[in-house]
């Protein structure tokens, strides 16, 4: 049996009866990205307006008597509606679909059928799978590559058919109907029951499908193919938008264009060139800064070496710098007799550290320094360096090092 949503994809609400309601759990992804398990109920209706996930199409959202339906899944010939409020079997209920989500899915799914048919007809590019994503949809084509010219031709052809206002018909055929053999399909689910649903775009394509579709290609409005991406082995992914998604994409793109125009102080046609100039300037500045930082590191090393405080434990912190800066200082000093503790970054926050000196001492003290600074590090041959989260504890590290040096001196 086909559900009401499949018999009439444009219906937005209708009345039906609750058949059963049983306790259930739903695994979802929380706002923090972690998986959460919700307790609730699986509600089965005599018929449903809410499409259960299938055929590459996500499930609908909506309400039953104003109670939110958080998931719809197919189980044989029936659909389970997950709610967090129970419903009494035998109750007459009003079902409403989230129309914006439904119509979006109709546009993307019918758009996929059209692109798949045209790509196959024009270039023999077979579709092996597809995904209706939250922001974009992807068709996997059975080809290691698809040229830009082929993409442009496919896009032009599908939009011509949209402008031709070709009708899209939904029919049900029995499994033993001879016409089933002539219909494009990628197989049926193992638990399929009932007649076969066939979606036909007049003069273009006939395909088995369980999803919701537009009744005329004009409802697709427009299709934009964003390009291709490398897919699985010997496959190519074709990325596309249909209908309202194209309008939203254009709105976002126009907003970005306006923002760039204001920032770069030039027209949209000059954006790329302006960004290239900024990148070149930035690279030159980075190179100059790196050279200055290296010179500063050498100068700092000589100053430390010639300082009256030289010996035992030498400590230096700079807000600006990196691992290379610290290693240059350590290389220039080249002492295996003094413990050199260098840090760069926020004085009270995160940063980098380097401990250099006698190999045995560094091997012993390095992990303890990382622990005090609440960081991680590694080292060998008289050096231990890493990342720290608590630079505010540098004085504790200095005390630790001085205690070690004092203990070693006393033992000698």
Coordinates of N, CA, C and O in Angstrom, one line a residue, residues 110-119 122 139 151-166 201 204 217-218 220-225 238 240-242:
X110 N 13.0 15.1 -7.5 CA 12.6 15.1 -8.9 C 13.8 15.6 -9.8 O 14.0 15.2 -10.9
X111 N 14.5 16.6 -9.2 CA 15.7 17.1 -9.9 C 16.7 16.0 -10.2 O 17.4 16.0 -11.2
X112 N 16.9 15.2 -9.2 CA 17.9 14.0 -9.3 C 17.4 13.1 -10.5 O 18.2 12.7 -11.3
X113 N 16.1 12.8 -10.5 CA 15.6 11.9 -11.6 C 15.9 12.5 -12.9 O 16.3 11.8 -13.9
X114 N 15.7 13.8 -13.0 CA 15.9 14.5 -14.3 C 17.3 14.5 -14.7 O 17.7 14.2 -15.9
X115 N 18.2 14.9 -13.8 CA 19.7 14.9 -14.1 C 20.2 13.5 -14.5 O 20.9 13.3 -15.4
X116 N 19.7 12.5 -13.7 CA 20.2 11.1 -13.9 C 19.8 10.7 -15.3 O 20.6 10.1 -16.1
X117 N 18.5 11.0 -15.7 CA 18.0 10.6 -17.0 C 18.8 11.3 -18.2 O 19.2 10.6 -19.2
X118 N 19.0 12.5 -18.0 CA 19.7 13.3 -19.1 C 21.1 12.9 -19.2 O 21.7 12.8 -20.3
X119 N 21.8 12.8 -18.1 CA 23.2 12.4 -18.1 C 23.4 11.0 -18.8 O 24.4 10.8 -19.5
X122 N 22.4 11.5 -22.7 CA 23.4 12.3 -23.5 C 24.8 11.7 -23.6 O 25.4 11.7 -24.6
X139 N 24.9 13.3 -6.8 CA 24.7 12.1 -7.6 C 26.0 11.5 -7.9 O 26.9 12.1 -8.4
X151 N 29.2 18.7 -18.1 CA 28.4 19.3 -17.0 C 27.5 20.4 -17.6 O 26.3 20.5 -17.3
X152 N 28.1 21.3 -18.4 CA 27.4 22.4 -18.9 C 26.3 22.0 -19.8 O 25.2 22.6 -19.8
X153 N 26.5 21.0 -20.6 CA 25.5 20.5 -21.5 C 24.3 19.8 -20.7 O 23.1 20.0 -21.1
X154 N 24.6 19.1 -19.7 CA 23.6 18.5 -18.9 C 22.7 19.5 -18.2 O 21.5 19.5 -18.2
X155 N 23.4 20.6 -17.6 CA 22.7 21.6 -17.0 C 21.8 22.4 -18.0 O 20.6 22.7 -17.6
X156 N 22.3 22.7 -19.1 CA 21.4 23.4 -20.1 C 20.2 22.5 -20.5 O 19.1 23.0 -20.6
X157 N 20.5 21.2 -20.7 CA 19.4 20.3 -21.2 C 18.3 20.2 -20.1 O 17.1 20.2 -20.4
X158 N 18.7 20.0 -18.8 CA 17.7 19.8 -17.8 C 16.8 21.1 -17.6 O 15.6 21.0 -17.4
X159 N 17.4 22.2 -17.7 CA 16.7 23.5 -17.6 C 15.8 23.8 -18.8 O 14.7 24.4 -18.6
X160 N 16.2 23.3 -19.9 CA 15.3 23.4 -21.1 C 14.0 22.5 -20.8 O 12.9 23.0 -21.2
X161 N 14.2 21.4 -20.3 CA 13.0 20.5 -20.0 C 12.1 21.1 -18.9 O 10.9 20.9 -18.9
X162 N 12.7 21.8 -17.9 CA 11.9 22.5 -16.9 C 11.1 23.6 -17.6 O 9.9 23.7 -17.3
X163 N 11.7 24.3 -18.5 CA 10.9 25.4 -19.2 C 9.9 24.8 -20.1 O 8.9 25.4 -20.4
X164 N 10.0 23.5 -20.5 CA 9.0 22.9 -21.4 C 7.8 22.4 -20.5 O 6.9 21.9 -21.1
X165 N 7.9 22.6 -19.2 CA 6.8 22.2 -18.3 C 6.3 20.8 -18.5 O 5.1 20.5 -18.6
X166 N 7.3 19.8 -18.5 CA 6.9 18.4 -18.8 C 6.2 17.9 -17.5 O 6.7 18.1 -16.4
X201 N 8.7 11.0 -16.1 CA 8.8 12.3 -16.6 C 8.5 12.2 -18.1 O 9.3 11.5 -18.8
X204 N 10.9 11.5 -21.1 CA 12.3 11.6 -20.6 C 12.8 10.3 -19.8 O 13.8 9.7 -20.1
X217 N 7.6 19.5 -14.1 CA 9.0 19.9 -14.0 C 9.1 21.4 -13.7 O 10.1 21.9 -13.2
X218 N 8.0 22.2 -14.1 CA 8.0 23.6 -13.8 C 8.1 24.0 -12.4 O 8.6 25.0 -12.0
X220 N 10.2 22.7 -10.4 CA 11.6 22.6 -10.0 C 12.2 24.0 -10.1 O 13.2 24.3 -9.6
X221 N 11.6 24.9 -10.9 CA 12.0 26.3 -11.1 C 13.3 26.3 -11.9 O 13.4 26.9 -13.0
X222 N 14.4 25.8 -11.4 CA 15.7 25.8 -12.0 C 16.6 24.8 -11.3 O 16.4 24.5 -10.2
X223 N 17.6 24.3 -12.1 CA 18.6 23.4 -11.5 C 20.0 24.0 -11.8 O 20.3 24.5 -12.9
X224 N 20.8 24.1 -10.8 CA 22.2 24.5 -10.9 C 23.1 23.4 -10.5 O 23.1 22.9 -9.4
X225 N 24.0 23.0 -11.4 CA 25.0 22.0 -11.1 C 26.3 22.8 -10.7 O 26.9 23.6 -11.4
X238 N 28.5 14.3 -8.8 CA 27.9 15.5 -9.4 C 27.1 16.2 -8.4 O 26.2 15.7 -7.8
X240 N 24.6 19.2 -7.1 CA 23.6 20.1 -7.7 C 22.7 20.7 -6.6 O 22.6 20.2 -5.5
X241 N 22.0 21.7 -7.0 CA 20.9 22.4 -6.3 C 19.7 22.5 -7.2 O 19.8 22.6 -8.4
X242 N 18.5 22.4 -6.6 CA 17.2 22.5 -7.4 C 16.3 23.5 -6.7 O 16.2 23.5 -5.5

